[in-house]
Amino acid sequence: MKNLTPIPLLEVGGFTVGHAQDYEAATGCTVLLFDACSPAGVAVRGGGPASRETPLLDPLAASEGIHGLLLSGGSAFGLDAAGGVMKYLEERNIGFDTGITKVPLVCQSCVFDLVIGRPDVRPDPAMAYKACEDGDRRKKSALPVPEGNQGVGCGCTVGKYRGPQYAMKSGLGCFAVQADRLKVGAIVAVNALGDVFDIDTGLQIAGLLNQKKDGLLSTEEEFLKDIAALPDLFTGNTTIGAVITNGSFTKAQVNKIASMAHNGLARTIRPVHTTADGDSVYAVSAGAEPADINVAGTLASYVLGVAVNRAVRTAQSSHGYLCSKDVVN
């Protein structure tokens, strides 16, 4: 898109990002901590999400915003990890004031990464607490957010329709832009059933490997070979992420922005939003800049799509899974 200036993700402002991971077990978590209780929304398009506290983001719910967002591995087992974020924030007297104590409002979504590494090792409260500490260090030192096999990206793979033996390594991607005074950024963990395509050229850059593992097949075309009845699709899929803007929006408006952001997944992942995916995208208003919701939603779609591309392009081969750089010239 023209007239856009790429910026570092944290330059959007109002939040920090921290990672913690177990490289051997191929799992990890990524936390977003907000400077203030920030209006947030979510759009879940996949058929099998693993999530925590997402009802808080319903415009009819009383909560005005959230203090933290955790993206983690471990499938539903990983949902325990949010306790570490709660502990970290409680120790700093951050949370919703109940009159008795302050209760941090923390949402979470998980990817299924139990296939690639050790299924008995999952993100837990201690790992999430370390991710919060990493985020605090990053905020103080102005370090960039690491991508690829980092945090929740540690165990991400794509192109899993024919089983893990023909899947590829993916990871975590980030991207942000500025248009005039409006800033919009995205962070995403790409753990999709489908293939990944370049948002500008439309060329496939990762996904289902051929039998020789020296090129790519089309998952959509493979679907058509099994049109009467698809095989078991449960091979551990879900793309989860968040878009953050310095634009000033209500909770209802950021829910709409989250919905529009899913267009970025549709432009870069095919097939997407299947019953075997748990695709979930959050949107957070972390600033006070006046902006039109349609502009912000359009930019959210674009930055999320570019972040998806970066998730596969920055990934490194590991645990027997090839990455895009090893397969695509």
mmCIF file of C-alpha atoms in Angstrom:
data_model
loop_
_atom_site.group_PDB
_atom_site.id
_atom_site.type_symbol
_atom_site.label_atom_id
_atom_site.label_comp_id
_atom_site.label_asym_id
_atom_site.label_seq_id
_atom_site.Cartn_x
_atom_site.Cartn_y
_atom_site.Cartn_z
ATOM 1 C CA MET A 1 0.000 0.000 0.000
ATOM 2 C CA LYS A 2 1.255 3.471 -0.903
ATOM 3 C CA ASN A 3 1.610 6.397 1.488
ATOM 4 C CA LEU A 4 2.411 4.071 4.385
ATOM 5 C CA THR A 5 5.577 4.229 6.467
ATOM 6 C CA PRO A 6 6.738 0.938 8.016
ATOM 7 C CA ILE A 7 7.632 1.365 11.686
ATOM 8 C CA PRO A 8 8.828 -0.948 14.476
ATOM 9 C CA LEU A 9 5.892 -2.682 16.149
ATOM 10 C CA LEU A 10 6.472 -1.098 19.558
ATOM 11 C CA GLU A 11 6.495 2.361 17.988
ATOM 12 C CA VAL A 12 2.702 2.077 17.814
ATOM 13 C CA GLY A 13 2.936 2.877 21.516
ATOM 14 C CA GLY A 14 1.017 2.009 24.654
ATOM 15 C CA PHE A 15 2.258 -1.552 25.133
ATOM 16 C CA THR A 16 5.224 -3.879 25.233
ATOM 17 C CA VAL A 17 5.851 -7.453 24.074
ATOM 18 C CA GLY A 18 7.725 -10.238 25.833
ATOM 19 C CA HIS A 19 8.694 -13.797 24.884
ATOM 20 C CA ALA A 20 9.599 -16.938 26.774
ATOM 21 C CA GLN A 21 10.093 -20.379 25.284
ATOM 22 C CA ASP A 22 11.452 -23.903 25.598
ATOM 23 C CA TYR A 23 13.317 -24.497 22.327
ATOM 24 C CA GLU A 24 13.860 -28.212 22.945
ATOM 25 C CA ALA A 25 10.170 -28.834 23.615
ATOM 26 C CA ALA A 26 9.201 -26.427 20.798
ATOM 27 C CA THR A 27 6.689 -24.399 22.750
ATOM 28 C CA GLY A 28 6.488 -20.923 24.201
ATOM 29 C CA CYS A 29 4.396 -17.869 24.910
ATOM 30 C CA THR A 30 4.234 -14.212 23.929
ATOM 31 C CA VAL A 31 2.651 -11.581 26.142
ATOM 32 C CA LEU A 32 1.389 -8.099 25.352
ATOM 33 C CA LEU A 33 1.252 -5.804 28.385
ATOM 34 C CA PHE A 34 -0.617 -2.523 28.017
ATOM 35 C CA ASP A 35 0.351 0.730 29.683
ATOM 36 C CA ALA A 36 -3.279 1.272 30.688
ATOM 37 C CA CYS A 37 -6.518 -0.697 30.691
ATOM 38 C CA SER A 38 -7.147 -0.670 26.923
ATOM 39 C CA PRO A 39 -10.365 -1.293 24.954
ATOM 40 C CA ALA A 40 -10.062 -4.658 23.202
ATOM 41 C CA GLY A 41 -12.132 -6.856 20.916
ATOM 42 C CA VAL A 42 -11.794 -10.280 19.335
ATOM 43 C CA ALA A 43 -13.100 -12.098 16.282
ATOM 44 C CA VAL A 44 -12.974 -15.896 16.281
ATOM 45 C CA ARG A 45 -13.429 -17.410 12.824
ATOM 46 C CA GLY A 46 -11.964 -20.882 13.291
ATOM 47 C CA GLY A 47 -13.923 -23.887 14.511
ATOM 48 C CA GLY A 48 -11.663 -24.971 17.371
ATOM 49 C CA PRO A 49 -10.291 -22.114 19.500
ATOM 50 C CA ALA A 50 -8.594 -22.498 22.874
ATOM 51 C CA SER A 51 -9.155 -19.241 24.714
ATOM 52 C CA ARG A 52 -9.517 -17.576 28.110
ATOM 53 C CA GLU A 53 -11.664 -14.633 29.214
ATOM 54 C CA THR A 54 -12.757 -13.670 25.695
ATOM 55 C CA PRO A 55 -16.333 -12.953 26.939
ATOM 56 C CA LEU A 56 -14.804 -9.875 28.610
ATOM 57 C CA LEU A 57 -14.459 -8.386 25.133
ATOM 58 C CA ASP A 58 -18.158 -8.558 24.294
ATOM 59 C CA PRO A 59 -19.400 -4.954 23.965
ATOM 60 C CA LEU A 60 -22.190 -5.860 26.396
ATOM 61 C CA ALA A 61 -19.732 -6.948 29.088
ATOM 62 C CA ALA A 62 -18.987 -4.433 31.848
ATOM 63 C CA SER A 63 -15.199 -4.437 31.509
ATOM 64 C CA GLU A 64 -13.798 -1.350 29.811
ATOM 65 C CA GLY A 65 -10.605 -3.002 28.585
ATOM 66 C CA ILE A 66 -7.787 -5.410 29.358
ATOM 67 C CA HIS A 67 -4.361 -5.133 30.953
ATOM 68 C CA GLY A 68 -2.680 -8.040 29.194
ATOM 69 C CA LEU A 69 -2.992 -10.501 26.323
ATOM 70 C CA LEU A 70 -1.204 -13.842 26.195
ATOM 71 C CA LEU A 71 -0.596 -15.856 23.028
ATOM 72 C CA SER A 72 0.749 -19.288 23.880
ATOM 73 C CA GLY A 73 1.381 -22.846 22.811
ATOM 74 C CA GLY A 74 0.182 -25.915 24.658
ATOM 75 C CA SER A 75 -3.364 -26.090 23.293
ATOM 76 C CA ALA A 76 -5.950 -25.991 26.106
ATOM 77 C CA PHE A 77 -3.270 -27.119 28.572
ATOM 78 C CA GLY A 78 -1.490 -23.819 27.948
ATOM 79 C CA LEU A 79 -4.413 -21.806 29.296
ATOM 80 C CA ASP A 80 -2.972 -22.250 32.782
ATOM 81 C CA ALA A 81 -0.102 -19.952 31.774
ATOM 82 C CA ALA A 82 -2.194 -16.788 32.100
ATOM 83 C CA GLY A 83 -1.875 -17.156 35.865
ATOM 84 C CA GLY A 84 1.729 -16.025 35.498
ATOM 85 C CA VAL A 85 0.631 -12.818 33.807
ATOM 86 C CA MET A 86 -1.955 -12.278 36.522
ATOM 87 C CA LYS A 87 0.726 -12.705 39.190
ATOM 88 C CA TYR A 88 3.123 -10.319 37.454
ATOM 89 C CA LEU A 89 0.486 -7.589 37.152
ATOM 90 C CA GLU A 90 -0.908 -8.119 40.656
ATOM 91 C CA GLU A 91 2.568 -7.643 42.133
ATOM 92 C CA ARG A 92 2.655 -4.252 40.425
ATOM 93 C CA ASN A 93 -0.801 -3.251 41.677
ATOM 94 C CA ILE A 94 -2.256 -3.350 38.164
ATOM 95 C CA GLY A 95 -5.829 -4.455 37.611
ATOM 96 C CA PHE A 96 -9.506 -3.702 37.961
ATOM 97 C CA ASP A 97 -10.139 -2.193 41.381
ATOM 98 C CA THR A 98 -12.776 -4.290 43.145
ATOM 99 C CA GLY A 99 -12.480 -2.343 46.393
ATOM 100 C CA ILE A 100 -10.789 -5.335 48.006
ATOM 101 C CA THR A 101 -7.952 -5.963 45.583
ATOM 102 C CA LYS A 102 -7.047 -5.210 41.998
ATOM 103 C CA VAL A 103 -7.831 -8.001 39.540
ATOM 104 C CA PRO A 104 -5.804 -7.958 36.304
ATOM 105 C CA LEU A 105 -7.905 -8.527 33.186
ATOM 106 C CA VAL A 106 -5.964 -10.899 30.942
ATOM 107 C CA CYS A 107 -7.179 -12.654 27.799
ATOM 108 C CA GLN A 108 -5.428 -15.581 26.161
ATOM 109 C CA SER A 109 -5.484 -17.760 23.053
ATOM 110 C CA CYS A 110 -3.437 -20.910 22.413
ATOM 111 C CA VAL A 111 -2.101 -22.801 19.427
ATOM 112 C CA PHE A 112 -1.829 -26.590 19.257
ATOM 113 C CA ASP A 113 1.918 -27.293 19.130
ATOM 114 C CA LEU A 114 1.990 -30.652 20.898
ATOM 115 C CA VAL A 115 2.998 -32.529 17.728
ATOM 116 C CA ILE A 116 6.320 -30.886 16.936
ATOM 117 C CA GLY A 117 8.194 -31.082 20.252
ATOM 118 C CA ARG A 118 7.324 -32.679 23.582
ATOM 119 C CA PRO A 119 3.587 -33.048 24.222
ATOM 120 C CA ASP A 120 4.153 -33.146 27.988
ATOM 121 C CA VAL A 121 5.827 -29.710 28.107
ATOM 122 C CA ARG A 122 3.521 -26.699 27.816
ATOM 123 C CA PRO A 123 3.657 -23.040 28.728
ATOM 124 C CA ASP A 124 2.887 -22.602 32.406
ATOM 125 C CA PRO A 125 2.592 -19.649 34.807
ATOM 126 C CA ALA A 126 6.370 -19.580 35.369
ATOM 127 C CA MET A 127 7.056 -19.294 31.637
ATOM 128 C CA ALA A 128 4.440 -16.568 31.212
ATOM 129 C CA TYR A 129 5.930 -14.645 34.142
ATOM 130 C CA LYS A 130 9.336 -14.789 32.394
ATOM 131 C CA ALA A 131 7.689 -13.453 29.236
ATOM 132 C CA CYS A 132 6.371 -10.491 31.251
ATOM 133 C CA GLU A 133 9.870 -9.829 32.579
ATOM 134 C CA ASP A 134 11.212 -9.993 29.027
ATOM 135 C CA GLY A 135 8.601 -7.451 27.951
ATOM 136 C CA ASP A 136 9.616 -5.124 30.765
ATOM 137 C CA ARG A 137 13.280 -5.338 29.698
ATOM 138 C CA ARG A 138 12.322 -4.675 26.092
ATOM 139 C CA LYS A 139 10.338 -1.593 27.024
ATOM 140 C CA LYS A 140 13.221 -0.157 29.042
ATOM 141 C CA SER A 141 15.844 -0.895 26.385
ATOM 142 C CA ALA A 142 13.750 -0.184 23.244
ATOM 143 C CA LEU A 143 14.787 -3.530 21.739
ATOM 144 C CA PRO A 144 12.866 -4.808 18.680
ATOM 145 C CA VAL A 145 10.442 -7.718 19.014
ATOM 146 C CA PRO A 146 12.136 -10.988 17.912
ATOM 147 C CA GLU A 147 10.279 -12.971 15.240
ATOM 148 C CA GLY A 148 10.335 -16.490 13.829
ATOM 149 C CA ASN A 149 11.010 -19.328 16.283
ATOM 150 C CA GLN A 150 10.374 -17.125 19.295
ATOM 151 C CA GLY A 151 7.733 -17.192 21.997
ATOM 152 C CA VAL A 152 4.467 -18.664 20.775
ATOM 153 C CA GLY A 153 6.091 -19.097 17.351
ATOM 154 C CA CYS A 154 8.402 -21.829 18.657
ATOM 155 C CA GLY A 155 6.070 -24.699 17.777
ATOM 156 C CA CYS A 156 4.156 -23.253 14.822
ATOM 157 C CA THR A 157 3.869 -25.192 11.551
ATOM 158 C CA VAL A 158 1.803 -24.851 8.350
ATOM 159 C CA GLY A 159 0.594 -27.033 5.486
ATOM 160 C CA LYS A 160 -0.559 -29.977 7.585
ATOM 161 C CA TYR A 161 -3.290 -31.513 5.431
ATOM 162 C CA ARG A 162 -1.250 -34.628 4.578
ATOM 163 C CA GLY A 163 0.177 -34.995 8.062
ATOM 164 C CA PRO A 164 3.202 -33.603 9.901
ATOM 165 C CA GLN A 165 5.673 -35.325 7.578
ATOM 166 C CA TYR A 166 4.693 -32.902 4.777
ATOM 167 C CA ALA A 167 4.248 -29.798 6.937
ATOM 168 C CA MET A 168 6.654 -26.852 7.191
ATOM 169 C CA LYS A 169 8.032 -24.760 10.022
ATOM 170 C CA SER A 170 6.380 -21.419 10.631
ATOM 171 C CA GLY A 171 6.655 -18.952 13.480
ATOM 172 C CA LEU A 172 5.780 -15.522 14.812
ATOM 173 C CA GLY A 173 5.606 -12.395 12.666
ATOM 174 C CA CYS A 174 5.249 -8.665 13.337
ATOM 175 C CA PHE A 175 4.605 -5.630 11.166
ATOM 176 C CA ALA A 176 3.421 -2.058 11.710
ATOM 177 C CA VAL A 177 2.796 1.056 9.644
ATOM 178 C CA GLN A 178 2.055 4.728 10.098
ATOM 179 C CA ALA A 179 -0.315 6.812 7.959
ATOM 180 C CA ASP A 180 -0.237 10.466 8.966
ATOM 181 C CA ARG A 181 -0.625 10.248 12.765
ATOM 182 C CA LEU A 182 -2.406 6.882 12.821
ATOM 183 C CA LYS A 183 -0.300 3.834 13.697
ATOM 184 C CA VAL A 184 -1.424 0.215 13.327
ATOM 185 C CA GLY A 185 0.624 -2.896 14.068
ATOM 186 C CA ALA A 186 0.129 -6.654 14.131
ATOM 187 C CA ILE A 187 1.690 -9.675 15.784
ATOM 188 C CA VAL A 188 0.665 -13.187 14.724
ATOM 189 C CA ALA A 189 1.536 -16.827 15.349
ATOM 190 C CA VAL A 190 0.874 -18.804 12.153
ATOM 191 C CA ASN A 191 0.009 -22.423 12.912
ATOM 192 C CA ALA A 192 -2.354 -23.013 10.009
ATOM 193 C CA LEU A 193 -3.759 -26.097 8.335
ATOM 194 C CA GLY A 194 -3.460 -24.309 4.992
ATOM 195 C CA ASP A 195 -0.753 -22.761 2.827
ATOM 196 C CA VAL A 196 0.735 -19.257 3.070
ATOM 197 C CA PHE A 197 0.834 -16.802 0.140
ATOM 198 C CA ASP A 198 2.659 -13.529 -0.427
ATOM 199 C CA ILE A 199 0.218 -10.697 0.189
ATOM 200 C CA ASP A 200 1.507 -8.669 -2.789
ATOM 201 C CA THR A 201 2.338 -11.268 -5.466
ATOM 202 C CA GLY A 202 -0.059 -14.055 -4.494
ATOM 203 C CA LEU A 203 2.744 -16.613 -4.823
ATOM 204 C CA GLN A 204 2.812 -19.521 -2.379
ATOM 205 C CA ILE A 205 5.706 -19.150 0.055
ATOM 206 C CA ALA A 206 5.035 -22.017 2.499
ATOM 207 C CA GLY A 207 2.654 -24.860 3.135
ATOM 208 C CA LEU A 208 2.133 -28.439 2.032
ATOM 209 C CA LEU A 209 5.325 -30.113 0.796
ATOM 210 C CA ASN A 210 5.411 -32.507 -2.155
ATOM 211 C CA GLN A 211 6.577 -36.099 -1.692
ATOM 212 C CA LYS A 212 10.221 -35.229 -2.411
ATOM 213 C CA LYS A 213 10.011 -32.266 -0.024
ATOM 214 C CA ASP A 214 11.667 -30.024 -2.579
ATOM 215 C CA GLY A 215 8.580 -28.049 -3.585
ATOM 216 C CA LEU A 216 5.053 -27.081 -2.620
ATOM 217 C CA LEU A 217 1.623 -28.512 -3.309
ATOM 218 C CA SER A 218 -1.711 -26.698 -3.079
ATOM 219 C CA THR A 219 -3.799 -27.724 -0.082
ATOM 220 C CA GLU A 220 -6.882 -26.414 -1.880
ATOM 221 C CA GLU A 221 -6.178 -28.730 -4.817
ATOM 222 C CA GLU A 222 -5.578 -31.620 -2.432
ATOM 223 C CA PHE A 223 -8.961 -30.875 -0.836
ATOM 224 C CA LEU A 224 -10.611 -31.456 -4.214
ATOM 225 C CA LYS A 225 -9.119 -34.940 -4.424
ATOM 226 C CA ASP A 226 -11.024 -35.855 -1.274
ATOM 227 C CA ILE A 227 -14.182 -33.916 -2.039
ATOM 228 C CA ALA A 228 -16.603 -36.619 -0.905
ATOM 229 C CA ALA A 229 -15.102 -36.899 2.563
ATOM 230 C CA LEU A 230 -11.980 -35.194 3.873
ATOM 231 C CA PRO A 231 -9.686 -37.235 6.120
ATOM 232 C CA ASP A 232 -9.238 -36.356 9.781
ATOM 233 C CA LEU A 233 -8.137 -32.717 9.713
ATOM 234 C CA PHE A 234 -7.070 -32.553 13.339
ATOM 235 C CA THR A 235 -3.332 -32.102 12.966
ATOM 236 C CA GLY A 236 -2.942 -29.155 15.315
ATOM 237 C CA ASN A 237 -3.912 -25.867 13.711
ATOM 238 C CA THR A 238 -4.740 -22.294 14.667
ATOM 239 C CA THR A 239 -3.533 -18.836 13.704
ATOM 240 C CA ILE A 240 -3.741 -16.355 16.567
ATOM 241 C CA GLY A 241 -2.704 -12.745 16.698
ATOM 242 C CA ALA A 242 -3.492 -9.177 17.587
ATOM 243 C CA VAL A 243 -3.631 -5.796 15.928
ATOM 244 C CA ILE A 244 -2.818 -2.755 18.041
ATOM 245 C CA THR A 245 -3.462 0.856 17.136
ATOM 246 C CA ASN A 246 -2.843 4.252 18.667
ATOM 247 C CA GLY A 247 -6.279 5.217 17.355
ATOM 248 C CA SER A 248 -8.943 6.004 19.926
ATOM 249 C CA PHE A 249 -11.769 3.452 19.641
ATOM 250 C CA THR A 250 -14.488 2.013 21.856
ATOM 251 C CA LYS A 251 -14.750 -1.675 22.701
ATOM 252 C CA ALA A 252 -17.496 -2.122 20.117
ATOM 253 C CA GLN A 253 -15.338 -0.461 17.463
ATOM 254 C CA VAL A 254 -12.248 -2.580 18.139
ATOM 255 C CA ASN A 255 -14.406 -5.681 17.822
ATOM 256 C CA LYS A 256 -15.239 -4.517 14.312
ATOM 257 C CA ILE A 257 -11.567 -3.821 13.607
ATOM 258 C CA ALA A 258 -10.722 -7.350 14.753
ATOM 259 C CA SER A 259 -13.320 -8.680 12.314
ATOM 260 C CA MET A 260 -11.889 -6.634 9.450
ATOM 261 C CA ALA A 261 -8.359 -7.750 10.339
ATOM 262 C CA HIS A 262 -9.306 -11.335 9.490
ATOM 263 C CA ASN A 263 -9.281 -10.254 5.840
ATOM 264 C CA GLY A 264 -5.497 -10.226 6.200
ATOM 265 C CA LEU A 265 -5.596 -13.939 7.023
ATOM 266 C CA ALA A 266 -7.893 -14.614 4.073
ATOM 267 C CA ARG A 267 -5.445 -12.847 1.744
ATOM 268 C CA THR A 268 -2.428 -14.847 2.914
ATOM 269 C CA ILE A 269 -3.632 -18.252 4.171
ATOM 270 C CA ARG A 270 -5.633 -20.731 2.093
ATOM 271 C CA PRO A 271 -7.687 -22.568 3.140
ATOM 272 C CA VAL A 272 -8.372 -20.646 6.325
ATOM 273 C CA HIS A 273 -11.088 -20.525 8.999
ATOM 274 C CA THR A 274 -11.778 -24.269 8.665
ATOM 275 C CA THR A 275 -13.357 -26.425 11.356
ATOM 276 C CA ALA A 276 -9.844 -27.694 12.101
ATOM 277 C CA ASP A 277 -8.489 -24.188 12.827
ATOM 278 C CA GLY A 278 -9.130 -21.975 15.827
ATOM 279 C CA ASP A 279 -8.273 -18.705 14.091
ATOM 280 C CA SER A 280 -8.634 -15.808 16.532
ATOM 281 C CA VAL A 281 -7.636 -12.167 16.088
ATOM 282 C CA TYR A 282 -7.687 -9.532 18.820
ATOM 283 C CA ALA A 283 -7.742 -5.774 18.315
ATOM 284 C CA VAL A 284 -6.656 -3.258 20.944
ATOM 285 C CA SER A 285 -6.914 0.527 21.108
ATOM 286 C CA ALA A 286 -3.764 1.591 22.944
ATOM 287 C CA GLY A 287 -3.812 5.319 22.160
ATOM 288 C CA ALA A 288 -5.926 8.441 21.850
ATOM 289 C CA GLU A 289 -5.387 9.476 18.219
ATOM 290 C CA PRO A 290 -8.634 10.399 16.387
ATOM 291 C CA ALA A 291 -9.154 8.037 13.441
ATOM 292 C CA ASP A 292 -11.869 6.562 11.248
ATOM 293 C CA ILE A 293 -12.747 2.958 12.060
ATOM 294 C CA ASN A 294 -12.800 1.962 8.378
ATOM 295 C CA VAL A 295 -9.298 3.284 7.805
ATOM 296 C CA ALA A 296 -8.007 1.514 10.906
ATOM 297 C CA GLY A 297 -9.741 -1.728 9.919
ATOM 298 C CA THR A 298 -8.287 -1.609 6.423
ATOM 299 C CA LEU A 299 -4.802 -1.047 7.777
ATOM 300 C CA ALA A 300 -5.338 -3.814 10.335
ATOM 301 C CA SER A 301 -6.056 -6.258 7.521
ATOM 302 C CA TYR A 302 -2.921 -5.221 5.654
ATOM 303 C CA VAL A 303 -0.461 -5.297 8.556
ATOM 304 C CA LEU A 304 -1.804 -8.656 9.734
ATOM 305 C CA GLY A 305 -1.303 -10.108 6.254
ATOM 306 C CA VAL A 306 2.274 -8.846 6.074
ATOM 307 C CA ALA A 307 2.904 -10.186 9.586
ATOM 308 C CA VAL A 308 1.690 -13.621 8.413
ATOM 309 C CA ASN A 309 4.258 -13.492 5.609
ATOM 310 C CA ARG A 310 6.987 -12.495 8.059
ATOM 311 C CA ALA A 311 6.031 -15.361 10.356
ATOM 312 C CA VAL A 312 7.027 -17.905 7.704
ATOM 313 C CA ARG A 313 9.910 -15.930 6.199
ATOM 314 C CA THR A 314 11.669 -15.402 9.548
ATOM 315 C CA ALA A 315 11.133 -18.984 10.744
ATOM 316 C CA GLN A 316 14.088 -21.356 10.954
ATOM 317 C CA SER A 317 14.021 -25.094 10.235
ATOM 318 C CA SER A 318 13.786 -27.150 13.425
ATOM 319 C CA HIS A 319 12.658 -30.503 14.793
ATOM 320 C CA GLY A 320 12.781 -32.004 11.294
ATOM 321 C CA TYR A 321 10.502 -29.350 9.754
ATOM 322 C CA LEU A 322 11.800 -27.357 6.794
ATOM 323 C CA CYS A 323 11.231 -23.603 6.660
ATOM 324 C CA SER A 324 10.329 -21.413 3.697
ATOM 325 C CA LYS A 325 13.921 -20.361 3.097
ATOM 326 C CA ASP A 326 14.898 -24.020 2.630
ATOM 327 C CA VAL A 327 12.211 -24.756 0.035
ATOM 328 C CA VAL A 328 11.208 -21.580 -1.816
ATOM 329 C CA ASN A 329 13.836 -19.800 -3.927
#
